[in-house]
Amino acid sequence: MKEFALIFRLKNITDFKPSPEQMQERMNWLAGIASQNKLVDKGNTLLPIPGSAKTVKPNNVVTDGPYTEIKEFISGYVIVKAETIDEAVEIAKANPIFDQVGGNIEVREVLKRD
Amino acid sequence: MDETKSHNELLPHLFRQEYAKMTAVLCRHFGLKHIEIAEDIASETFLKASENWAINGIPENPTAWLYAVAKNKTKDYFKHISVFETQIKEAIKPNEIETEKDFEFSSQNISDSQLAIIFAVCNPSNSTESQICLALQILCGFSVEEIANAFLTKPETIKKRLQRARTNLRNDNFKIKTLGETEIKSRLNTVLKTLYLLFNEGYFSKTNHQLIRKELCSEAVRLTLILTENNYTNIPQTNALLSLMCFQSSRLEARTNDKGEAILFDEQDKSLWDKTLIEKGNYYLVNACNGIEISKYHLEAGIAYWHTTPTDQNKWQHILQLYNQLVLIEYSPITALNRTFAFAKVYGHNQAVSEAEKLKLTGNNYYHELLGYLYADTDIDKAISHYEQAIGLIKSKTEKQTLTKEIERLKEKNSR
């Protein structure tokens, strides 16, 4: 089994706060992965709001949040295990994010540091 | 004739109740290393009772009688030891056996000793299976045959398992007397887990022996109750576990018929549910909410709580939420399957089928039972095929019969 990080991106910061129904659907999706015993780490949410997000650049340049320059921002991640990347992609496809808001999920194999 | 009958009925009951307590108190005085001495004295006491009571009838206060005999036997033993010591002193190391003769079977002493021995028995150096066997034997006074019955194994296997476990305990050199706050805290999780498994062993037992199932459950409740009476062990998790046990026990009478066959939740006679136990479950669940940590016992108690409220409209929605959280804390095939069942109740059988098939637990009879149930309304052939696969995996006769009946019902429906 390989491990894959599913990285969530949202387009609009107003979509960041999910409704109770959306929360429920996301929870169902996550618990569905856990029920297949394929969840390695339920991950965390990365706060994109002012005061919780800054970007550090060369020459001590610090800007607020990632959202001022790029159209999408990372909102969180989970780590799953799967035989192949295609299987991990299938897991990602079932995420309700696509029905609800215009986001995307990046699937990346995890190479563990020894 | 009547006399003999009542004496035969009373004795096993008393034996269960008092044997474990007696052994626990005695163990404290002899040290766990010499648990055999404690058990011998307790056994001899009950042997004497069965002989004496058969002739003279049951004394007015049987429990007091038992403790008086046990006390005398212990004194005799210490007398014997002191003679022994003067003769072959070097054979026994000093301080190995506490030779204080003043001890009482007071209620405080009994519950303290029982608590100490619970912690001694739930020793992580033994496998969980062995811990349950030991708990059944030492804490609950079950015979090897009864344990073998509960596990559906041969008495020989259990005997060997117990021997190994006892050797481990002895080698681990665990001293009951030194049980302090740190030991209690570090071992409490193991203790709770053992009691949880002990309860489940009774509740979901492989045996059809009703009496054994009920006794396993009530023993687990009794031991968990002891934990709630001590300040160190009376933590939210303990209360959550006890709450779970109360809720589950409330349905014990309703979940099997007189032939020992399981009755599905929806078909249970709800008037048989024990309301006092449900109230107790509520009480301990409230107590369990004192902390910030949500353990799996909290979640399972929450699920069991919703099951006691058959009329609530959002019941399955709540149950699904709790199962979602539970499976995130700890994966187990049975949690995954139960979660999918709750999912079916909320989102319908069709949507649940694809959710269920993802689980791929093809070697598990409950997996096939679930799929059989989910397909029953839409694809009878598939439903029957899954039920048949389940029957191939099941050992229990009554469970096979229940499913065979279901298949016949579906076939009839199909031919109509």
Coordinates of C-alpha atoms in Angstrom, one line a residue:
Chain A
M1 CA 0.0 0.0 0.0
K2 CA 1.2 3.5 -0.9
E3 CA 0.2 6.7 0.9
F4 CA -1.3 9.6 -0.9
A5 CA -2.1 13.1 0.3
L6 CA -5.3 14.6 -0.9
I7 CA -4.9 18.4 -0.9
F8 CA -8.0 20.5 -1.1
R9 CA -8.2 23.8 -2.9
L10 CA -11.0 26.2 -2.8
K11 CA -11.6 29.1 -5.2
N12 CA -13.7 31.4 -3.1
I13 CA -12.9 32.3 0.5
T14 CA -16.6 32.6 1.2
D15 CA -16.9 28.9 0.5
F16 CA -14.5 28.1 3.3
K17 CA -17.2 28.0 6.0
P18 CA -19.3 25.0 5.2
S19 CA -23.0 24.7 6.1
P20 CA -24.1 22.0 8.5
E21 CA -25.3 19.9 5.6
Q22 CA -21.9 20.3 3.8
M23 CA -20.1 19.3 7.0
Q24 CA -22.3 16.2 7.3
E25 CA -21.5 15.2 3.7
R26 CA -17.8 15.8 4.1
M27 CA -17.9 13.7 7.3
N28 CA -19.7 10.9 5.5
W29 CA -17.1 10.9 2.8
L30 CA -14.2 10.9 5.3
A31 CA -15.9 8.1 7.5
G32 CA -16.5 6.2 4.2
I33 CA -12.7 6.1 3.6
A34 CA -12.1 5.1 7.2
S35 CA -14.7 2.3 6.9
Q36 CA -12.6 0.9 4.1
N37 CA -9.6 1.1 6.4
K38 CA -7.9 3.4 3.9
L39 CA -7.6 6.5 6.1
V40 CA -4.0 7.1 7.3
D41 CA -4.5 10.5 8.7
K42 CA -7.7 12.5 8.9
G43 CA -5.6 15.5 8.3
N44 CA -6.4 19.1 9.3
T45 CA -8.0 22.2 8.1
L46 CA -5.7 25.1 7.1
L47 CA -7.2 28.4 8.1
P48 CA -7.1 30.9 5.2
I49 CA -8.5 33.9 7.1
P50 CA -6.6 37.1 7.9
G51 CA -4.6 36.7 11.0
S52 CA -4.2 33.0 10.5
A53 CA -2.5 33.0 7.1
K54 CA 0.7 34.7 6.0
T55 CA 3.3 34.0 3.3
V56 CA 7.0 34.5 3.9
K57 CA 9.2 35.5 1.0
P58 CA 12.9 36.3 0.4
N59 CA 14.3 39.5 1.9
N60 CA 11.9 39.4 4.9
V61 CA 8.9 40.1 2.8
V62 CA 5.7 38.9 4.5
T63 CA 2.3 39.1 3.0
D64 CA -1.1 38.4 4.4
G65 CA -2.6 35.1 3.4
P66 CA -2.0 33.2 0.2
Y67 CA -5.3 34.6 -1.2
T68 CA -4.1 38.0 -2.5
E69 CA -2.0 36.6 -5.3
I70 CA -3.5 33.2 -6.3
K71 CA -7.0 32.3 -7.3
E72 CA -7.1 29.2 -5.3
F73 CA -6.0 28.5 -1.7
I74 CA -5.3 25.3 0.1
S75 CA -8.0 24.6 2.7
G76 CA -6.9 21.3 4.1
Y77 CA -5.6 17.8 3.5
V78 CA -6.1 14.1 4.4
I79 CA -3.8 11.2 3.8
V80 CA -5.2 7.9 2.5
K81 CA -3.6 4.6 1.6
A82 CA -4.2 2.9 -1.7
E83 CA -2.6 0.3 -4.0
T84 CA -2.3 2.7 -6.9
I85 CA -2.7 6.4 -7.6
D86 CA -5.8 5.6 -9.6
E87 CA -7.4 4.1 -6.5
A88 CA -6.6 7.3 -4.6
V89 CA -8.0 9.4 -7.4
E90 CA -11.3 7.4 -7.2
I91 CA -11.5 8.2 -3.5
A92 CA -10.9 11.9 -4.3
K93 CA -13.6 11.8 -7.0
A94 CA -16.2 10.9 -4.4
N95 CA -15.6 14.0 -2.4
P96 CA -18.7 16.3 -2.2
I97 CA -16.5 19.4 -2.7
F98 CA -17.2 19.3 -6.4
D99 CA -21.0 19.4 -6.0
Q100 CA -20.9 22.2 -3.5
V101 CA -18.2 24.7 -4.5
G102 CA -15.8 25.1 -7.3
G103 CA -12.7 23.6 -5.7
N104 CA -10.3 20.9 -6.7
I105 CA -8.3 18.1 -5.1
E106 CA -4.6 17.5 -5.8
V107 CA -3.5 13.8 -5.3
R108 CA 0.1 13.4 -4.4
E109 CA 2.0 10.2 -3.5
V110 CA 3.8 10.6 -0.1
L111 CA 7.5 9.8 -0.1
K112 CA 8.3 9.2 3.5
R113 CA 11.5 10.6 4.9
D114 CA 13.5 7.9 6.7
Chain B
M1 CA -36.4 -32.5 49.0
D2 CA -37.3 -28.8 48.7
E3 CA -34.4 -28.0 51.0
T4 CA -31.9 -29.8 48.7
K5 CA -33.2 -28.1 45.7
S6 CA -33.0 -24.6 47.0
H7 CA -29.5 -25.3 48.3
N8 CA -28.4 -26.5 44.9
E9 CA -29.7 -23.3 43.3
L10 CA -28.4 -20.9 45.9
L11 CA -24.9 -22.2 46.0
P12 CA -23.7 -21.5 42.4
H13 CA -25.2 -18.0 42.7
L14 CA -23.4 -17.3 46.0
F15 CA -20.3 -18.9 44.6
R16 CA -20.1 -16.4 41.8
Q17 CA -20.9 -13.4 43.9
E18 CA -18.6 -14.2 46.8
Y19 CA -15.8 -16.3 45.4
A20 CA -14.2 -13.5 43.5
K21 CA -14.5 -11.1 46.5
M22 CA -13.1 -13.6 48.9
T23 CA -10.2 -14.4 46.6
A24 CA -9.5 -10.7 46.1
V25 CA -9.2 -10.0 49.8
L26 CA -7.1 -13.1 50.5
C27 CA -4.8 -12.3 47.6
R28 CA -4.0 -9.0 49.1
H29 CA -2.7 -10.8 52.1
F30 CA -0.8 -13.5 50.4
G31 CA 0.3 -11.5 47.4
L32 CA -0.6 -12.2 43.9
K33 CA 2.3 -14.6 43.6
H34 CA 0.4 -16.9 45.9
I35 CA -2.9 -16.6 44.3
E36 CA -3.3 -20.4 44.4
I37 CA -3.3 -20.3 48.2
A38 CA -6.1 -17.7 48.2
E39 CA -8.1 -19.7 45.6
D40 CA -7.6 -23.0 47.6
I41 CA -8.9 -21.4 50.7
A42 CA -11.9 -20.0 48.9
S43 CA -12.6 -23.3 47.2
E44 CA -12.3 -25.2 50.4
T45 CA -14.7 -22.8 52.0
F46 CA -17.3 -23.5 49.3
L47 CA -16.7 -27.2 49.5
K48 CA -17.3 -27.1 53.2
A49 CA -20.5 -25.1 52.7
S50 CA -21.9 -27.5 50.1
E51 CA -21.3 -30.4 52.5
N52 CA -22.5 -28.7 55.7
W53 CA -25.6 -27.0 54.2
A54 CA -26.7 -30.2 52.5
I55 CA -27.0 -31.8 56.0
N56 CA -27.8 -28.9 58.3
G57 CA -29.7 -26.7 55.9
I58 CA -28.7 -23.2 54.8
P59 CA -27.7 -20.9 57.6
E60 CA -29.6 -17.7 58.2
N61 CA -26.9 -15.5 56.8
P62 CA -25.0 -17.6 54.2
T63 CA -22.6 -14.9 53.2
A64 CA -21.5 -14.3 56.8
W65 CA -21.1 -18.0 57.3
L66 CA -18.8 -18.2 54.3
Y67 CA -16.6 -15.4 55.4
A68 CA -16.4 -16.8 59.0
V69 CA -15.2 -20.1 57.6
A70 CA -12.8 -18.5 55.2
K71 CA -11.3 -16.4 58.0
N72 CA -10.8 -19.5 60.1
K73 CA -9.2 -21.3 57.3
T74 CA -6.8 -18.5 56.7
K75 CA -5.8 -18.4 60.3
D76 CA -5.2 -22.1 60.2
Y77 CA -3.1 -21.6 57.2
F78 CA -1.0 -18.9 58.8
K79 CA -0.6 -21.2 61.9
H80 CA 0.5 -24.0 59.7
I81 CA 3.0 -21.7 57.9
S82 CA 4.6 -20.5 61.2
V83 CA 5.1 -24.1 62.2
F84 CA 6.5 -24.8 58.8
E85 CA 8.8 -21.8 59.0
T86 CA 10.4 -22.8 62.2
Q87 CA 11.2 -26.2 60.7
I88 CA 12.3 -25.3 57.2
K89 CA 12.9 -21.6 57.5
E90 CA 15.3 -21.1 54.7
A91 CA 12.9 -22.6 52.2
I92 CA 10.7 -19.6 52.4
K93 CA 12.1 -16.2 51.9
P94 CA 11.1 -13.7 54.6
N95 CA 8.4 -11.1 53.7
E96 CA 7.4 -13.1 50.8
I97 CA 4.1 -13.9 52.4
E98 CA 2.5 -11.3 54.6
T99 CA 1.9 -13.0 57.9
E100 CA -0.3 -10.4 59.5
K101 CA -3.2 -12.3 60.9
D102 CA -5.6 -9.4 61.5
F103 CA -7.7 -8.9 58.5
E104 CA -11.4 -8.4 58.0
F105 CA -13.8 -9.1 55.2
S106 CA -15.3 -5.6 55.6
S107 CA -17.1 -4.1 52.7
Q108 CA -14.5 -1.4 52.3
N109 CA -11.7 -4.0 52.3
I110 CA -13.6 -6.0 49.8
S111 CA -14.1 -3.3 47.2
D112 CA -10.5 -2.0 47.6
S113 CA -9.1 -5.5 47.2
Q114 CA -11.3 -6.2 44.2
L115 CA -10.2 -3.0 42.6
A116 CA -6.6 -4.0 43.2
I117 CA -7.0 -7.4 41.7
I118 CA -8.8 -6.0 38.7
F119 CA -5.7 -4.0 38.0
A120 CA -3.5 -7.0 38.6
V121 CA -5.4 -9.2 36.3
C122 CA -5.6 -6.7 33.5
N123 CA -1.9 -6.8 32.9
P124 CA -0.7 -5.8 29.4
S125 CA 1.9 -8.5 29.5
N126 CA -0.9 -10.9 28.7
S127 CA -2.9 -11.0 25.4
T128 CA -6.3 -9.5 25.6
E129 CA -7.9 -13.0 25.2
S130 CA -5.9 -14.3 28.2
Q131 CA -6.8 -11.2 30.2
I132 CA -10.5 -11.9 29.6
C133 CA -10.0 -15.6 30.6
L134 CA -8.2 -14.6 33.7
A135 CA -10.8 -12.0 34.6
L136 CA -13.5 -14.6 34.2
Q137 CA -11.7 -17.1 36.4
I138 CA -10.3 -14.9 39.1
L139 CA -12.6 -11.9 39.1
C140 CA -15.9 -13.6 38.3
G141 CA -15.4 -17.2 39.6
F142 CA -16.1 -18.9 36.3
S143 CA -15.0 -22.5 35.9
V144 CA -12.7 -23.6 33.1
E145 CA -15.7 -25.4 31.5
E146 CA -17.8 -22.3 31.6
I147 CA -15.1 -20.2 30.1
A148 CA -14.6 -22.8 27.4
N149 CA -18.3 -22.7 26.7
A150 CA -18.3 -18.9 26.4
F151 CA -15.4 -19.0 23.9
L152 CA -16.6 -22.1 22.1
T153 CA -13.3 -23.8 22.7
K154 CA -12.1 -26.9 24.4
P155 CA -11.5 -26.7 28.2
E156 CA -7.9 -27.9 27.5
T157 CA -7.2 -24.8 25.4
I158 CA -8.5 -22.6 28.1
K159 CA -6.6 -24.4 30.8
K160 CA -3.3 -23.9 28.9
R161 CA -4.1 -20.2 28.2
L162 CA -4.8 -19.6 31.9
Q163 CA -1.6 -21.4 33.0
R164 CA 0.5 -19.2 30.6
A165 CA -1.3 -16.1 31.8
R166 CA -0.7 -16.9 35.4
T167 CA 3.0 -17.6 34.9
N168 CA 3.2 -14.2 33.2
L169 CA 1.6 -12.5 36.1
R170 CA 4.0 -14.2 38.5
N171 CA 7.0 -13.3 36.4
D172 CA 5.8 -9.7 36.1
N173 CA 6.0 -9.6 39.9
F174 CA 3.1 -7.3 40.1
K175 CA 2.5 -6.3 43.7
I176 CA -1.1 -5.5 44.5
K177 CA -0.2 -3.5 47.5
T178 CA 1.8 -0.8 45.6
L179 CA -1.1 0.2 43.5
G180 CA -0.9 4.0 43.6
E181 CA -2.2 6.8 41.5
T182 CA 0.4 6.5 38.8
E183 CA -0.1 2.7 38.3
I184 CA -3.8 3.2 38.2
K185 CA -3.6 5.9 35.6
S186 CA -1.2 4.1 33.4
R187 CA -3.2 0.9 33.4
L188 CA -6.8 2.2 33.5
N189 CA -7.1 2.1 29.7
T190 CA -6.2 -1.6 29.7
V191 CA -8.6 -2.3 32.5
L192 CA -11.5 -0.5 30.7
K193 CA -10.7 -2.3 27.5
T194 CA -10.8 -5.7 29.3
L195 CA -14.1 -4.9 30.9
Y196 CA -15.5 -3.7 27.6
L197 CA -14.4 -7.0 25.9
L198 CA -15.8 -9.0 28.8
F199 CA -19.1 -7.4 28.4
N200 CA -19.1 -7.9 24.6
E201 CA -18.1 -11.5 25.1
G202 CA -21.4 -11.9 26.9
Y203 CA -23.5 -9.6 24.7
F204 CA -22.3 -10.9 21.4
S205 CA -21.3 -14.3 22.7
K206 CA -20.9 -17.3 20.4
T207 CA -22.5 -19.5 22.8
N208 CA -26.3 -20.0 23.0
H209 CA -26.2 -20.6 26.7
Q210 CA -28.4 -17.8 27.9
L211 CA -27.3 -18.0 31.5
I212 CA -23.6 -17.6 30.7
R213 CA -24.3 -14.7 28.4
K214 CA -26.2 -12.8 31.1
E215 CA -23.7 -13.6 33.8
L216 CA -20.8 -12.3 31.7
C217 CA -22.7 -9.1 31.1
S218 CA -23.7 -8.6 34.7
E219 CA -20.2 -9.4 35.9
A220 CA -18.7 -6.8 33.6
V221 CA -21.2 -4.3 35.0
R222 CA -20.4 -5.2 38.6
L223 CA -16.6 -4.7 38.0
T224 CA -17.1 -1.4 36.2
L225 CA -19.3 -0.2 39.0
I226 CA -16.4 -0.8 41.4
L227 CA -14.3 1.5 39.2
T228 CA -16.8 4.3 39.6
E229 CA -16.6 4.0 43.4
N230 CA -12.9 5.0 43.5
N231 CA -11.8 8.6 43.0
Y232 CA -8.9 7.7 40.8
T233 CA -10.8 5.4 38.5
N234 CA -14.1 7.3 38.4
I235 CA -13.2 9.2 35.2
P236 CA -15.5 10.2 32.3
Q237 CA -14.4 7.1 30.2
T238 CA -15.4 4.8 33.1
N239 CA -18.8 6.4 33.3
A240 CA -19.2 6.3 29.5
L241 CA -18.4 2.5 29.5
L242 CA -20.8 1.9 32.3
S243 CA -23.5 3.9 30.6
L244 CA -22.9 1.8 27.4
M245 CA -23.2 -1.4 29.4
C246 CA -26.5 -0.3 31.1
F247 CA -28.1 0.7 27.7
Q248 CA -27.1 -2.6 26.1
S249 CA -28.1 -4.7 29.1
S250 CA -31.6 -3.0 29.1
R251 CA -32.3 -5.0 25.8
L252 CA -30.8 -8.3 27.0
E253 CA -34.3 -9.9 27.6
A254 CA -35.7 -8.6 24.3
R255 CA -33.0 -9.6 21.9
T256 CA -33.4 -13.4 21.9
N257 CA -36.5 -15.5 21.9
D258 CA -37.0 -18.6 24.2
K259 CA -35.2 -20.8 21.7
G260 CA -32.1 -18.5 21.9
E261 CA -32.6 -17.1 18.4
A262 CA -31.7 -13.5 17.9
I263 CA -34.5 -11.1 17.4
L264 CA -33.8 -8.1 15.1
F265 CA -33.9 -4.7 16.7
D266 CA -37.0 -3.6 14.8
E267 CA -38.9 -6.7 15.9
Q268 CA -38.1 -6.6 19.6
D269 CA -40.8 -6.3 22.1
K270 CA -40.0 -2.9 23.5
S271 CA -42.0 -3.5 26.7
L272 CA -39.3 -6.0 27.6
W273 CA -36.7 -3.3 27.7
D274 CA -35.5 -2.6 31.2
K275 CA -36.4 1.0 32.0
T276 CA -34.4 1.1 35.2
L277 CA -31.3 0.2 33.3
I278 CA -32.0 2.8 30.6
E279 CA -32.3 5.4 33.4
K280 CA -29.0 4.3 34.9
G281 CA -27.5 4.5 31.4
N282 CA -28.7 8.1 31.1
Y283 CA -27.3 8.9 34.6
Y284 CA -23.8 7.6 33.8
L285 CA -23.8 9.2 30.4
V286 CA -24.4 12.6 32.0
N287 CA -21.6 11.8 34.4
A288 CA -19.4 10.9 31.4
C289 CA -19.8 14.3 30.0
N290 CA -17.7 16.0 32.6
G291 CA -14.4 16.0 30.7
I292 CA -13.3 17.2 27.3
E293 CA -12.1 14.0 25.9
I294 CA -14.5 12.0 23.7
S295 CA -13.6 8.3 23.9
K296 CA -15.0 5.5 21.9
Y297 CA -17.0 4.5 24.9
H298 CA -18.7 7.9 24.8
L299 CA -19.6 7.4 21.1
E300 CA -20.8 3.9 21.6
A301 CA -22.9 4.9 24.7
G302 CA -24.3 7.7 22.5
I303 CA -25.3 5.2 19.8
A304 CA -26.8 2.9 22.4
Y305 CA -28.7 5.8 23.9
W306 CA -30.3 6.6 20.5
H307 CA -31.3 3.0 20.2
T308 CA -33.4 3.3 23.4
T309 CA -35.5 6.1 21.7
P310 CA -37.3 4.2 19.0
T311 CA -39.6 7.1 18.0
D312 CA -37.2 10.0 17.4
Q313 CA -37.3 11.1 13.8
N314 CA -33.7 12.0 13.4
K315 CA -32.5 9.0 15.3
W316 CA -30.6 7.4 12.5
Q317 CA -29.1 10.7 11.4
H318 CA -27.6 11.0 14.9
I319 CA -26.5 7.4 15.0
L320 CA -24.7 7.8 11.6
Q321 CA -22.9 10.9 12.9
L322 CA -21.7 9.0 15.9
Y323 CA -20.6 6.0 13.8
N324 CA -18.7 8.4 11.5
Q325 CA -16.8 9.7 14.5
L326 CA -16.3 6.2 15.9
V327 CA -14.8 4.8 12.7
L328 CA -12.4 7.8 12.6
I329 CA -11.1 7.0 16.1
E330 CA -10.7 3.3 15.5
Y331 CA -11.3 1.2 12.5
S332 CA -12.9 -2.2 13.0
P333 CA -14.9 -4.2 10.4
I334 CA -17.9 -4.4 12.7
T335 CA -17.9 -0.6 13.1
A336 CA -17.6 -0.1 9.4
L337 CA -20.5 -2.5 8.8
N338 CA -22.7 -0.9 11.5
R339 CA -21.9 2.5 10.1
T340 CA -23.0 1.4 6.6
F341 CA -26.3 0.1 8.1
A342 CA -26.9 3.5 9.7
F343 CA -26.1 5.1 6.3
A344 CA -28.7 2.9 4.7
K345 CA -31.3 4.0 7.2
V346 CA -30.6 7.7 6.4
Y347 CA -29.9 7.6 2.6
G348 CA -31.7 4.5 1.5
H349 CA -30.7 1.0 0.5
N350 CA -29.6 1.9 -3.0
Q351 CA -27.0 4.4 -2.1
A352 CA -25.8 2.2 0.8
V353 CA -25.2 -0.7 -1.5
S354 CA -22.2 1.0 -3.2
E355 CA -21.0 2.2 0.2
A356 CA -21.2 -1.4 1.5
E357 CA -19.5 -3.0 -1.5
K358 CA -16.5 -0.7 -1.1
L359 CA -15.8 -2.4 2.3
K360 CA -14.8 -5.6 0.5
L361 CA -15.1 -7.7 3.7
T362 CA -15.9 -10.8 1.7
G363 CA -14.7 -13.2 4.5
N364 CA -17.1 -11.7 7.0
N365 CA -20.6 -13.1 7.4
Y366 CA -22.0 -9.8 8.6
Y367 CA -20.8 -8.2 5.4
H368 CA -22.9 -10.6 3.3
E369 CA -25.8 -10.3 5.7
L370 CA -25.8 -6.6 5.3
L371 CA -25.7 -6.8 1.5
G372 CA -28.4 -9.5 1.6
Y373 CA -30.5 -7.1 3.6
L374 CA -29.8 -4.1 1.3
Y375 CA -30.5 -6.1 -1.9
A376 CA -33.7 -7.7 -0.5
D377 CA -36.0 -5.2 -2.0
T378 CA -34.3 -4.5 -5.3
D379 CA -32.4 -7.7 -6.4
I380 CA -33.7 -10.8 -4.8
D381 CA -31.2 -13.1 -6.5
K382 CA -28.3 -11.1 -5.3
A383 CA -29.8 -10.9 -1.8
I384 CA -30.1 -14.7 -1.7
S385 CA -26.6 -15.2 -3.0
H386 CA -25.2 -13.0 -0.2
Y387 CA -27.3 -14.7 2.4
E388 CA -26.0 -18.1 1.2
Q389 CA -22.4 -16.9 1.4
A390 CA -23.1 -15.7 4.9
I391 CA -24.5 -19.1 5.9
G392 CA -21.2 -20.7 4.6
L393 CA -19.2 -18.5 7.0
I394 CA -21.4 -18.8 10.1
K395 CA -20.8 -21.4 12.8
S396 CA -23.8 -20.9 15.1
K397 CA -26.7 -23.2 14.3
T398 CA -29.5 -20.7 15.3
E399 CA -28.0 -17.9 13.2
K400 CA -27.9 -20.3 10.2
Q401 CA -31.6 -21.1 10.8
T402 CA -32.5 -17.4 11.0
L403 CA -30.9 -16.8 7.6
T404 CA -32.3 -19.9 6.0
K405 CA -35.8 -18.7 6.9
E406 CA -35.0 -15.4 5.4
I407 CA -33.9 -17.0 2.1
E408 CA -37.1 -19.1 2.0
R409 CA -39.1 -15.9 2.5
L410 CA -37.3 -14.2 -0.4
K411 CA -37.7 -17.2 -2.7
E412 CA -41.4 -17.3 -2.0
K413 CA -41.6 -13.6 -2.7
N414 CA -39.7 -14.2 -6.0
S415 CA -42.0 -16.9 -7.2
R416 CA -45.1 -14.9 -6.7

